[in-house]
Tab-separated table of C-alpha atoms and ligand atoms in Angstrom:
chain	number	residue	atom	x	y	z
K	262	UNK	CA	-39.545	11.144	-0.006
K	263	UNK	CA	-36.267	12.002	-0.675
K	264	UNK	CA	-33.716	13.187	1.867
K	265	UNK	CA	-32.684	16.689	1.638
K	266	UNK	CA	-30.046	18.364	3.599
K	267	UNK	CA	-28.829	21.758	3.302
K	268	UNK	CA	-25.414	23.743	4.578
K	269	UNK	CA	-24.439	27.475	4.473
K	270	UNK	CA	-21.238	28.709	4.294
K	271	UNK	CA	-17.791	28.886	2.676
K	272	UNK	CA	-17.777	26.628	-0.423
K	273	UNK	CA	-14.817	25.481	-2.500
K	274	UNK	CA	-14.500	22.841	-4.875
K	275	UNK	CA	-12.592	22.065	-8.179
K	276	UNK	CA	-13.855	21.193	-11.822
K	277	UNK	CA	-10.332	21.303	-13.037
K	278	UNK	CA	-6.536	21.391	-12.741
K	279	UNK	CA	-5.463	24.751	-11.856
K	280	UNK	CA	-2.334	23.574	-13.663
K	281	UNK	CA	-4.027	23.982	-17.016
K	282	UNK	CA	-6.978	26.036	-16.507
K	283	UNK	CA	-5.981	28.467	-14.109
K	284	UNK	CA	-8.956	30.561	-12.086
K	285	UNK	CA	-11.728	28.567	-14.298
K	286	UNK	CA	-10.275	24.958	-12.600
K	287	UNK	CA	-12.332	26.375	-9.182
K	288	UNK	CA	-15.983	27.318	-7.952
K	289	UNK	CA	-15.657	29.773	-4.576
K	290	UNK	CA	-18.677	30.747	-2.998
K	291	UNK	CA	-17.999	33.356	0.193
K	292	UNK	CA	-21.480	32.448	0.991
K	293	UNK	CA	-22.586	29.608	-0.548
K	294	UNK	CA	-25.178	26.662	0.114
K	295	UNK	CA	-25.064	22.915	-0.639
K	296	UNK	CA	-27.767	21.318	-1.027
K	297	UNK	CA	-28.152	18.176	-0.222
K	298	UNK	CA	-30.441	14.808	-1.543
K	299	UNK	CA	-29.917	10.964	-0.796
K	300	UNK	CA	-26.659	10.674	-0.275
K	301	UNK	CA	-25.844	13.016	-3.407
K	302	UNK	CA	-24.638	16.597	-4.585
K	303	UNK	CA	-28.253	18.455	-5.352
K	304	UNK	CA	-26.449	21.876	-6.080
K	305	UNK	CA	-23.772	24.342	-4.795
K	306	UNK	CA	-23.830	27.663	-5.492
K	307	UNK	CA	-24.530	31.264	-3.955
K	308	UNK	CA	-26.716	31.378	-1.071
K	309	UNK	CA	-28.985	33.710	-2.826
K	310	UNK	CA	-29.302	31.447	-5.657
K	311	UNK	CA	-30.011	28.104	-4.211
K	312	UNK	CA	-31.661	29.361	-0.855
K	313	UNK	CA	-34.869	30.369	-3.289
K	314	UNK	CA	-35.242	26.666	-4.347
K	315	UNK	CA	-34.960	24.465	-1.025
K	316	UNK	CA	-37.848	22.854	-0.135
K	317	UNK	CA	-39.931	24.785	2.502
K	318	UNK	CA	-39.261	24.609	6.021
K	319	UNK	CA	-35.651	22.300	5.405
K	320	UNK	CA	-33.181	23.323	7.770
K	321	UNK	CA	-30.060	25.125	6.962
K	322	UNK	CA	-27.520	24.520	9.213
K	323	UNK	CA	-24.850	27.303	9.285
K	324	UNK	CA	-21.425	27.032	9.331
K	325	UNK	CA	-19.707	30.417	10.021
K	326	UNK	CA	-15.936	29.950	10.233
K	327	UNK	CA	-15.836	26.679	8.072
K	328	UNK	CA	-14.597	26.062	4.519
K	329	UNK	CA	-17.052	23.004	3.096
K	330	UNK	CA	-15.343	21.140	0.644
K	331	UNK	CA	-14.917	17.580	-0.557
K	332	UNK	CA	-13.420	14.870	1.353
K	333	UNK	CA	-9.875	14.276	0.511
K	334	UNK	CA	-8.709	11.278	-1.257
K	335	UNK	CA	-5.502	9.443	0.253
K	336	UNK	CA	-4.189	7.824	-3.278
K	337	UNK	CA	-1.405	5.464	-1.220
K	338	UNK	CA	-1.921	3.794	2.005
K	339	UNK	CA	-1.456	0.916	3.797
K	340	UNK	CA	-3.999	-0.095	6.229
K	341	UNK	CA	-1.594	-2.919	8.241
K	342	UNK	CA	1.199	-0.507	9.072
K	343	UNK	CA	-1.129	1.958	10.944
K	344	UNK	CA	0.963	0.451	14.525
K	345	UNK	CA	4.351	1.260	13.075
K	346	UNK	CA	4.064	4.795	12.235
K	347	UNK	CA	7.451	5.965	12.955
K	348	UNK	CA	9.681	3.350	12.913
K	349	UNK	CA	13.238	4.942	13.592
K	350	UNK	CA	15.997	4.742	11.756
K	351	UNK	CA	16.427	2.816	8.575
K	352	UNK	CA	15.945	3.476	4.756
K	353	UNK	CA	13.521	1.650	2.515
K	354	UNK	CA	14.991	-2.117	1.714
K	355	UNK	CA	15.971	-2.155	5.646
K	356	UNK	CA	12.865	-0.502	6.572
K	357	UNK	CA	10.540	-3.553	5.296
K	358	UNK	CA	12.677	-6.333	6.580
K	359	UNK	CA	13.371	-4.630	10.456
K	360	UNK	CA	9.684	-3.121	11.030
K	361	UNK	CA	7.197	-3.824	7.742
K	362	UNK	CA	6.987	-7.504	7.092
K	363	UNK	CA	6.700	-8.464	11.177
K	364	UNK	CA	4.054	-6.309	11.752
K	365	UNK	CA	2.276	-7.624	8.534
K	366	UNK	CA	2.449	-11.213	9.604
K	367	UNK	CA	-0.076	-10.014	12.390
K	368	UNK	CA	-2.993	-9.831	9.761
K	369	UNK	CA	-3.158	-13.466	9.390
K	370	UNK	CA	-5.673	-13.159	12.043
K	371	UNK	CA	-9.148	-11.631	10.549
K	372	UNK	CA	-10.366	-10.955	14.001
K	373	UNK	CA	-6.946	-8.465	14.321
K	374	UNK	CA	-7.305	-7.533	10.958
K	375	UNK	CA	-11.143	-5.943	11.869
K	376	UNK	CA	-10.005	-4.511	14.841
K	377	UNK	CA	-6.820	-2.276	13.047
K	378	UNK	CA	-8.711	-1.709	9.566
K	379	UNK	CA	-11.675	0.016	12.322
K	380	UNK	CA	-9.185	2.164	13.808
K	381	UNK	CA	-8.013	2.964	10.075
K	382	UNK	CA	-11.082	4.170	8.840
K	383	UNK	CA	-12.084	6.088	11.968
K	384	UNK	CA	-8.228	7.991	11.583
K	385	UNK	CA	-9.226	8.381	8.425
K	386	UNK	CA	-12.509	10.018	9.028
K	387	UNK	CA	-10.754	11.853	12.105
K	388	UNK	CA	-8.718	13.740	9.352
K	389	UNK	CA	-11.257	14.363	6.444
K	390	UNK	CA	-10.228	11.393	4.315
K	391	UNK	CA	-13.423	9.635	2.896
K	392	UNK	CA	-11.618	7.573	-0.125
K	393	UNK	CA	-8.798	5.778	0.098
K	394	UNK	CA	-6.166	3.287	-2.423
K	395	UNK	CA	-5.429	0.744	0.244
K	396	UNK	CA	-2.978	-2.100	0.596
K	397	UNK	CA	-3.856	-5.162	3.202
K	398	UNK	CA	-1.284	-7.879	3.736
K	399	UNK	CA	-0.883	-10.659	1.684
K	400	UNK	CA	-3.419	-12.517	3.519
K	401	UNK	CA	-6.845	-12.253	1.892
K	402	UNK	CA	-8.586	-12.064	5.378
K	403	UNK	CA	-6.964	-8.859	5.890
K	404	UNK	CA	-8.974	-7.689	3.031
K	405	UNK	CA	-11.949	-8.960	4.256
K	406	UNK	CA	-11.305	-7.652	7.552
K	407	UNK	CA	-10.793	-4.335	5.786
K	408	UNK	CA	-13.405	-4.474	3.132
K	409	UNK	CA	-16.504	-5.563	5.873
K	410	UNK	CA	-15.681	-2.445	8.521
K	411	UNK	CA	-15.494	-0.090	4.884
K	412	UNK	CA	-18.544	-1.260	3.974
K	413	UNK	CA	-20.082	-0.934	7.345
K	414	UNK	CA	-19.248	2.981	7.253
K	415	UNK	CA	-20.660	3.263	3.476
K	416	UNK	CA	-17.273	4.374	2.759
K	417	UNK	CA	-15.469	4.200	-0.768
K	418	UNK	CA	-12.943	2.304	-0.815
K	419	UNK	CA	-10.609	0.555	-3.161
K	420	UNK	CA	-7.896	-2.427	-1.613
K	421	UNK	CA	-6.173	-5.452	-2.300
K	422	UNK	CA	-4.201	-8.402	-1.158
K	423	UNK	CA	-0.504	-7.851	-1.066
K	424	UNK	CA	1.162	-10.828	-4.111
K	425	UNK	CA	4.386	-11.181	-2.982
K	426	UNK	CA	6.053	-14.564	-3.774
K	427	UNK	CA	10.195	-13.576	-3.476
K	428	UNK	CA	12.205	-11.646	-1.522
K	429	UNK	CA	10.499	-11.548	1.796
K	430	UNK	CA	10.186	-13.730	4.407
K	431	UNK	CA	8.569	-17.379	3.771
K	432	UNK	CA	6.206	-16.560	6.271
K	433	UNK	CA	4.423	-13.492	4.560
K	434	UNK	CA	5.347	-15.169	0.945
K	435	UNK	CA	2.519	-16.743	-1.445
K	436	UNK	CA	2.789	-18.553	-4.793
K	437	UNK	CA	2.537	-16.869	-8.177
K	438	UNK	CA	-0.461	-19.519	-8.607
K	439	UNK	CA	-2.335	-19.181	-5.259
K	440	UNK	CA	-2.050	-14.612	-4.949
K	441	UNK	CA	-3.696	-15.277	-8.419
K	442	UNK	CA	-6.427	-17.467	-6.783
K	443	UNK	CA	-6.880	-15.677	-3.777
K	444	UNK	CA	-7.061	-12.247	-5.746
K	445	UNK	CA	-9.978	-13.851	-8.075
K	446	UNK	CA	-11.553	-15.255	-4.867
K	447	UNK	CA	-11.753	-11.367	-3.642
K	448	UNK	CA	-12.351	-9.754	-6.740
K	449	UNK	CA	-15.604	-11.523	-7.242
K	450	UNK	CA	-16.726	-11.585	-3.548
K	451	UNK	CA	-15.944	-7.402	-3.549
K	452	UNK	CA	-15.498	-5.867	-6.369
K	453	UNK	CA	-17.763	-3.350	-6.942
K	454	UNK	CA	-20.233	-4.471	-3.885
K	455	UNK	CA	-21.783	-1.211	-2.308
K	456	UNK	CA	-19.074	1.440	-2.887
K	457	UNK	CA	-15.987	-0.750	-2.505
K	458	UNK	CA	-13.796	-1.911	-5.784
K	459	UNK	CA	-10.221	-4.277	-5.597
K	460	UNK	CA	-6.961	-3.707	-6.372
K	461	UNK	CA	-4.631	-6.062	-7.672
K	462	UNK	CA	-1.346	-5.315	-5.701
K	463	UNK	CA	1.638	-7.033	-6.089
K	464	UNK	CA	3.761	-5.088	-3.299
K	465	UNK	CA	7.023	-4.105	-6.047
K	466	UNK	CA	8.949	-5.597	-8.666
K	467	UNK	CA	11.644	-7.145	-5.953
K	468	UNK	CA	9.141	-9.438	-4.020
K	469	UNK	CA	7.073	-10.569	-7.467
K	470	UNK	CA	8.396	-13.660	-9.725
K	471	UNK	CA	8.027	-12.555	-13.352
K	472	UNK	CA	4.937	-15.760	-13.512
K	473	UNK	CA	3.273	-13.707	-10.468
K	474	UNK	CA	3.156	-9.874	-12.010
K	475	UNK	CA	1.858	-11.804	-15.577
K	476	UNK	CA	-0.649	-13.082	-13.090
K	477	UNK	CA	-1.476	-9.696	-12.335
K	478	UNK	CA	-1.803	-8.687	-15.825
K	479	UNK	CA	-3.759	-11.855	-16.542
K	480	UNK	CA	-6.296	-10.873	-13.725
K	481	UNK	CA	-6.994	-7.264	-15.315
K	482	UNK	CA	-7.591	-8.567	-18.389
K	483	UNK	CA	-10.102	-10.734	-16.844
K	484	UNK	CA	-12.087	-8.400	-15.138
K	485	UNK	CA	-12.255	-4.569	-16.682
K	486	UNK	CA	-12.391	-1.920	-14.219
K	487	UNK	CA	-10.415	-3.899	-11.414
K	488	UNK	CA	-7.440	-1.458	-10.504
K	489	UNK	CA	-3.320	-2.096	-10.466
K	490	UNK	CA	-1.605	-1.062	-7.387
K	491	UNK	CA	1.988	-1.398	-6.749
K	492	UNK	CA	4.978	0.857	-6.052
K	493	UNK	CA	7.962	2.126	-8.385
K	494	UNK	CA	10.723	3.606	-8.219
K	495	UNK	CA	10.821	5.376	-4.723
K	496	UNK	CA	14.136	4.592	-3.346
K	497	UNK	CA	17.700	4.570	-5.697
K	498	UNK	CA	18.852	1.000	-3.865
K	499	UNK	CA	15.386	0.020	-5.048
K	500	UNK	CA	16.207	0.624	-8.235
K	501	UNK	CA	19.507	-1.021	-8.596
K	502	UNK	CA	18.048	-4.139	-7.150
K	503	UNK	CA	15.361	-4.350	-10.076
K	504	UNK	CA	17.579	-3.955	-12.839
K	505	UNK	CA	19.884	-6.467	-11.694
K	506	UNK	CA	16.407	-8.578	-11.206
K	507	UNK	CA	15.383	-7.765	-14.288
K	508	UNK	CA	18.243	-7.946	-17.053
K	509	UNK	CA	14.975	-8.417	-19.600
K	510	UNK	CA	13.078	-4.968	-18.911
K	511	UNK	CA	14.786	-1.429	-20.523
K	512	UNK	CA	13.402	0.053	-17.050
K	513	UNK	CA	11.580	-0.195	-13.974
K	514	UNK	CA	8.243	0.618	-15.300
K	515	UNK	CA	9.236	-2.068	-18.729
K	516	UNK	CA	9.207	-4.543	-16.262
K	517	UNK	CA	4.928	-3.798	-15.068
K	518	UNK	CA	4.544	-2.882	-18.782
K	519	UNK	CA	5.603	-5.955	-19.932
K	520	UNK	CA	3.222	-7.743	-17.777
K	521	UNK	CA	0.659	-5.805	-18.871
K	522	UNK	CA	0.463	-3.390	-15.808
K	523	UNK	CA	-0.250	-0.032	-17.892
K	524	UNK	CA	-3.403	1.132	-17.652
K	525	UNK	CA	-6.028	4.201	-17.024
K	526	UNK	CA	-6.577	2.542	-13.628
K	527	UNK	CA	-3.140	1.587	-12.438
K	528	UNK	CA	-1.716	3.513	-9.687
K	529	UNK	CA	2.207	3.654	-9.058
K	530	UNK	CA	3.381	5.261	-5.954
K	531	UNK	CA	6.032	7.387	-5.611
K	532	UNK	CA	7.622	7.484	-8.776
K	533	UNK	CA	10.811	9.550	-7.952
K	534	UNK	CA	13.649	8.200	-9.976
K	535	UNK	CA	12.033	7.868	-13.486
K	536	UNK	CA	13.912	7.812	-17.023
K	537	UNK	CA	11.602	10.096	-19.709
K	538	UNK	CA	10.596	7.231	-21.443
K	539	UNK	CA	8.863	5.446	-17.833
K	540	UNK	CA	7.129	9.317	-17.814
K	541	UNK	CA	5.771	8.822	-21.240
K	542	UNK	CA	4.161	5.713	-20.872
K	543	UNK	CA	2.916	6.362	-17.611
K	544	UNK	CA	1.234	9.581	-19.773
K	545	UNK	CA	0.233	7.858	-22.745
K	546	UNK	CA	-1.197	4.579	-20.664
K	547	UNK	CA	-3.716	7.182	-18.598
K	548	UNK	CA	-2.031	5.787	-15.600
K	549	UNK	CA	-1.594	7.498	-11.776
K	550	UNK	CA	1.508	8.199	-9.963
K	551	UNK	CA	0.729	8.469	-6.082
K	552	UNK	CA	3.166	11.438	-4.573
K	553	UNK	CA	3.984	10.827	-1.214
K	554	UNK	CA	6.143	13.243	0.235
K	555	UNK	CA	5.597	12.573	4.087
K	556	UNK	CA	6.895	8.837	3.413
K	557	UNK	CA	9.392	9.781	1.077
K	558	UNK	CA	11.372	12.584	3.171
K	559	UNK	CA	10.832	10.464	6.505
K	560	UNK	CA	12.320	7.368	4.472
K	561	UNK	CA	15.105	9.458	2.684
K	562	UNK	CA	14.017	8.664	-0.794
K	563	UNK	CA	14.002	11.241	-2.802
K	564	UNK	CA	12.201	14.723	-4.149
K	565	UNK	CA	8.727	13.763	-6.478
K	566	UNK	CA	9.527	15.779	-9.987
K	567	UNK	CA	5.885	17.214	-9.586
K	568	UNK	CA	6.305	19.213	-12.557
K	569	UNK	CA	8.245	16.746	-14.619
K	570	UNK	CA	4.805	15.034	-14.322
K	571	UNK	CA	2.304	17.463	-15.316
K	572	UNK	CA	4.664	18.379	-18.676
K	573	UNK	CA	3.774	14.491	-19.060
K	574	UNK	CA	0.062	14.374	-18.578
K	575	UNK	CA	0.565	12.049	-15.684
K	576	UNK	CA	-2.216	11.644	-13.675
K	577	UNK	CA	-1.127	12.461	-10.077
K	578	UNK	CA	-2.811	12.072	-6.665
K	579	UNK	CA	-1.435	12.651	-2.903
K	580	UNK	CA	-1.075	9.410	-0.510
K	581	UNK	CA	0.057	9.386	3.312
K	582	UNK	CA	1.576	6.409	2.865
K	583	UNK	CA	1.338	5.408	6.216
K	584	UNK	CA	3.314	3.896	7.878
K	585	UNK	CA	5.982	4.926	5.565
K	586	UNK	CA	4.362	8.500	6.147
K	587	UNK	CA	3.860	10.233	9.252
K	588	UNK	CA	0.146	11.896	9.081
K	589	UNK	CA	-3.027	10.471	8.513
K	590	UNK	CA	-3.644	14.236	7.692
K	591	UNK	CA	-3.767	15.364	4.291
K	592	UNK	CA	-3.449	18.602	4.956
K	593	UNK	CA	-0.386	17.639	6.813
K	594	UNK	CA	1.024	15.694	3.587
K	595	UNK	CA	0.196	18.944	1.327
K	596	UNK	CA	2.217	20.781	3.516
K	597	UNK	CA	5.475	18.439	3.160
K	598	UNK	CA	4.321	18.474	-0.345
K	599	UNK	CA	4.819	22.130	-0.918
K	600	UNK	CA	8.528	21.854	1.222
K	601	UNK	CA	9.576	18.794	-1.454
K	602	UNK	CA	8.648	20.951	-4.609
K	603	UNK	CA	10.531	24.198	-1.902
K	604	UNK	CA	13.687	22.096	-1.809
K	605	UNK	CA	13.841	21.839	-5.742
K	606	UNK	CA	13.422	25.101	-6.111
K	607	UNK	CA	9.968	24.704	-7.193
K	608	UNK	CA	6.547	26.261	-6.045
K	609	UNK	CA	2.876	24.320	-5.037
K	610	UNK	CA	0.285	26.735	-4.830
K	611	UNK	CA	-2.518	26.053	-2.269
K	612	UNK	CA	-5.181	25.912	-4.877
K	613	UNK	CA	-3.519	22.956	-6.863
K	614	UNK	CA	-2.512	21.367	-3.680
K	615	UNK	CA	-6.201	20.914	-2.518
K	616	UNK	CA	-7.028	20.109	-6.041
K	617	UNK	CA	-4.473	17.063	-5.849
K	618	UNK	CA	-5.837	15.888	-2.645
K	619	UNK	CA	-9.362	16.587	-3.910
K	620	UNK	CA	-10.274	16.234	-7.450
K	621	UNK	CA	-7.126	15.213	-8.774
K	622	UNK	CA	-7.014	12.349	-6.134
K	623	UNK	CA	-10.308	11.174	-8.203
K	624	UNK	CA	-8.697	11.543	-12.013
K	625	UNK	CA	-5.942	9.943	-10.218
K	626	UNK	CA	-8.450	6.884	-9.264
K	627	UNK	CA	-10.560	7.289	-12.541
K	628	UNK	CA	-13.602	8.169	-10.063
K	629	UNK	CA	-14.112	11.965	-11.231
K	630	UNK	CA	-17.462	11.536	-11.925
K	631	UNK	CA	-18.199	9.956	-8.393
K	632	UNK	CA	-16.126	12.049	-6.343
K	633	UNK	CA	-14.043	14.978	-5.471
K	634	UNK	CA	-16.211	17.469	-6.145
K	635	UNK	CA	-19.423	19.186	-5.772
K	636	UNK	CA	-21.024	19.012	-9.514
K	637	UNK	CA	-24.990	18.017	-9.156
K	638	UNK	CA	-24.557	14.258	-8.547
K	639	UNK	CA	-21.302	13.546	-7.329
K	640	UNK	CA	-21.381	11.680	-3.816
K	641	UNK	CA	-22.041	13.685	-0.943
K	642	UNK	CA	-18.251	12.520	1.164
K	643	UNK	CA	-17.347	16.542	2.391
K	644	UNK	CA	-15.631	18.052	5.293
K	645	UNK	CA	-15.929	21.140	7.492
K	646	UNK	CA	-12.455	23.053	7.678
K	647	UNK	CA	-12.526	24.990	11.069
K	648	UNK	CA	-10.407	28.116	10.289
K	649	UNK	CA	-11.024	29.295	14.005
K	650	UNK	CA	-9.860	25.210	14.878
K	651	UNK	CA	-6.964	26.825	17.031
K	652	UNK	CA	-6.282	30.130	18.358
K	653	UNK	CA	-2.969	30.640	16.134
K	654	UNK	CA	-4.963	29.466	13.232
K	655	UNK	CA	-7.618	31.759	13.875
K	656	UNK	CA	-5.283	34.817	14.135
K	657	UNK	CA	-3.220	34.163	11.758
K	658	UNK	CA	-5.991	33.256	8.952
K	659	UNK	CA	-7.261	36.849	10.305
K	660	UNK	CA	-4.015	38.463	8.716
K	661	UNK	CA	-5.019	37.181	5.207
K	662	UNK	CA	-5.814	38.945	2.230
K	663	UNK	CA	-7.275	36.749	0.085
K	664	UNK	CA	-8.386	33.012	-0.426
K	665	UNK	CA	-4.908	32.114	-1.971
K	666	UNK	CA	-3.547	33.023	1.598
K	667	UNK	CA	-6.262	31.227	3.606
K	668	UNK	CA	-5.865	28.057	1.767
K	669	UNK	CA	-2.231	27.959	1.980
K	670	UNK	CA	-2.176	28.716	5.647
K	671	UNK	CA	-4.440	25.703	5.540
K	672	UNK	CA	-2.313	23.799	3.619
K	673	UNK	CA	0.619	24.386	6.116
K	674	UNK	CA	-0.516	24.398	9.585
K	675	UNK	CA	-3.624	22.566	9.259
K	676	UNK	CA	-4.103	19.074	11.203
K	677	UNK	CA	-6.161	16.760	12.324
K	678	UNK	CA	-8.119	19.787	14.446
K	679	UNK	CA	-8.788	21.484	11.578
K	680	UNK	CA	-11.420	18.901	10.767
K	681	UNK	CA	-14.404	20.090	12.627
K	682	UNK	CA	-16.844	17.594	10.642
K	683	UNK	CA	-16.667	14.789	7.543
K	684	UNK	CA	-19.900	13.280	5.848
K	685	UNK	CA	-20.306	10.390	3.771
K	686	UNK	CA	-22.786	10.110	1.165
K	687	UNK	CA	-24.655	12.812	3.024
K	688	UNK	CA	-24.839	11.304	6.729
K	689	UNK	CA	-22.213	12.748	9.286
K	690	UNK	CA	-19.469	9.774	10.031
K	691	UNK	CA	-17.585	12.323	12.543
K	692	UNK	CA	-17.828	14.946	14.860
K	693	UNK	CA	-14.711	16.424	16.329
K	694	UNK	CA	-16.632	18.012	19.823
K	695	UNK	CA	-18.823	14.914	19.941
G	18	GUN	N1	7.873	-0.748	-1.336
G	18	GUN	C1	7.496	-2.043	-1.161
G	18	GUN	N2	6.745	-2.177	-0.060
G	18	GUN	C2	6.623	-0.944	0.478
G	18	GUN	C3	5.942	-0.434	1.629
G	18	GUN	O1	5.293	-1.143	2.387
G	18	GUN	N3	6.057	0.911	1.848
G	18	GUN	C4	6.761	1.732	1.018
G	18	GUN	N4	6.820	3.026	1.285
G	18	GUN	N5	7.419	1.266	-0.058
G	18	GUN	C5	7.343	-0.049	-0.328
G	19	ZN	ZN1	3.566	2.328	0.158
């Protein structure tokens, strides 16, 4: 028999970019009901549409102050630096060597590495985030450690082992020849076991020899559908450094590209100080940039060209980037999203903010068919957004008009509180009044 679930209530979800297709990119049903079966997306759609077709006597739990839609996606995190949240003081370059790289050493221990990556996920769950692009450290055992509590919560998840092999301390540093290894050794152990899929992630250009990022290349070659995860670009000293590392590549981005790092399942984030031409072949290659605005104005780096982007065809998702970020919460990031794009003069609507964090998190990852929405057979990873959570919240969502006001209020004073429940594949994995 299979297992059928069914919930009533306030149902949003995307099919589209609102960036190119307007009111069409959405489905918004005032009273709506999903429906529920193993684990999957049966149908969503008008209460007095799909209420006619459950199966008699199923329960229909009600939801009457709630917004159901699908779990966020966190395109950019990194599960080790969950203790240093907050680190005072420096910019990027200073911020690795004072805070970053000692705190990383720690996860040469598995049994440490389990005990953070739980506390991870369950943040992660706290705040409505059910799939997540993930670095570890460069010790493989932190990606075991991280992989084994993912797979315990049926979560998907995509991570990697940090290759690093210059540039940082000899302590946290491997070889060109052994991060290939090790990354092989993972690959096939985890890649695509259960919902979880690897990353190859050399940490950026300035820590990997040109032998380790053809590595990299070599390695997706090898196995199709393995992902590229790495930053670019995020901070201007950053960027000085790599040219004068690099006198062979035009750019930044020439110097992945020429190592073969270009693809419809490579993920750069941040991405803030870009010539056209990097923006073209990031377009033309199908790969992701990863905006992280909570990282990048705590850090000083810069203000994400979100437009610049779209004109492009990039493919862009939202990441925390914890602990460069400050907020596990997406709805939180969204909100420092909308004050970068303020600050250039620029507007993010609510409705193509939630699609970011949403379904454009999943184009981002190449996992649209999977996840991100609520079209019959996606997986079944949604939340419950409490728009009584708080009793500002609930007055002031009172004064709206309109969805376009609800969903930006939402998107700017919206929390971890907010998040009333989040399901994976179907099965609640947290409760906030438990
Ligand atoms: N660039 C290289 N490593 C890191 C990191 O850990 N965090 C951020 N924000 N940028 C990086
Ligand atoms: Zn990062």
């Amino acid at each position: 028999m299979a297992e059928q679930k069914a919930l009533r209530g306030q149902i949003l979800y995307f099919v589209d970019d609102p960036a190119t297709s307007g009111e069409s990119a959405w489905r918004y049903h005032t009273d709506g009901v999903l429906w529920l079966e193993d684990g999957r997306i049966r149908l969503a759609d008008d209460a007095g549409k799909v209420l006619p077709q459950l199966p008699a006597g199923l329960d229909v739990e009600v939801f009457k102050h709630h917004l159901l839609i699908p779990g966020f996606i966190d395109t950019h995190v990194h599960y080790p630096q969950t203790e240093m949240v907050a680190a005072y003081g420096e910019r990027l370059l200073e911020w690795l060597e004072t805070y970053t790289f000692p705190v990383e050493s720690k996860f040469a221990d598995e049994a440490y590495g389990r005990e953070i990556a739980a506390r991870f996920l369950d943040e992660l769950l706290r705040n409505g985030t059910t799939t997540a692009l993930v670095f570890g450290s460069v010790h493989p055992q932190s990606v075991d450690a991280f992989f084994t509590e993912a797979q315990q919560r049926r979560l998907r998840m995509i991570a990697g082992k940090v290759m690093m092999d210059r540039n940082a301390p000899d302590y946290l540093c491997d070889t060109a020849e052994s991060s290939y290894r090790d990354s092989k050794m993972l690959i096939e152990r985890w890649h695509g076991v259960d919902r979880l899929q690897y990353a190859v992630t050399p940490r950026f250009a300035p820590t990997s020899s040109d032998a380790q990022l053809n590595y990299a290349g070599q390695l997706l070659k090898e196995y199709p559908g393995v992902y590229l995860h790495t930053h670019l670009a995020e901070n201007p000293e950053e960027c000085d450094w790599v040219n004068a590392l690099f006198p062979d590549s035009e750019h930044y981005l020439d110097a992945y590209d020429q190592a073969g790092l270009l693809s419809r399942r490579s993920v750069f984030a941040h991405g803030i100080h870009l010539c056209d031409d990097s923006c073209e072949r990031l377009g033309t290659s199908g790969s992701a940039i990863a905006h992280c605005p909570s990282s990048n104005l705590f850090l000083g780096s810069g203000l994400f060209e979100l437009d610049r982007m779209t004109e492009h065809g990039v493919h862009v998702g939202i990441g925390t980037d914890i602990g460069g970020g400050t907020s596990f919460s997406m709805l939180q990031t969204l909100a420092d999203a909308y004050k970068v794009q303020a600050l250039r003069g620029q507007k993010l609507d609510p409705f193509r903010a939630l699609y970011l964090a949403t379904l454009g998190g999943a184009r981002a990852l190449d996992l649209e068919d999977r996840i991100g929405s609520f079209r019959p057979g996606c997986e079944a990873d949604l939340v419950a957004l409490d728009l009584h959570a708080t009793p500002f919240l609930q007055f002031r969502t009172q004064q709206c008009q309109n969805l376009f006001e609800v969903l930006f209020v939402l998107n700017t004073l919206g929390d971890d509180r907010v998040i009333d429940r989040t399901w994976v594949m179907g099965d609640v994995a947290y409760r906030r009044d438990a």
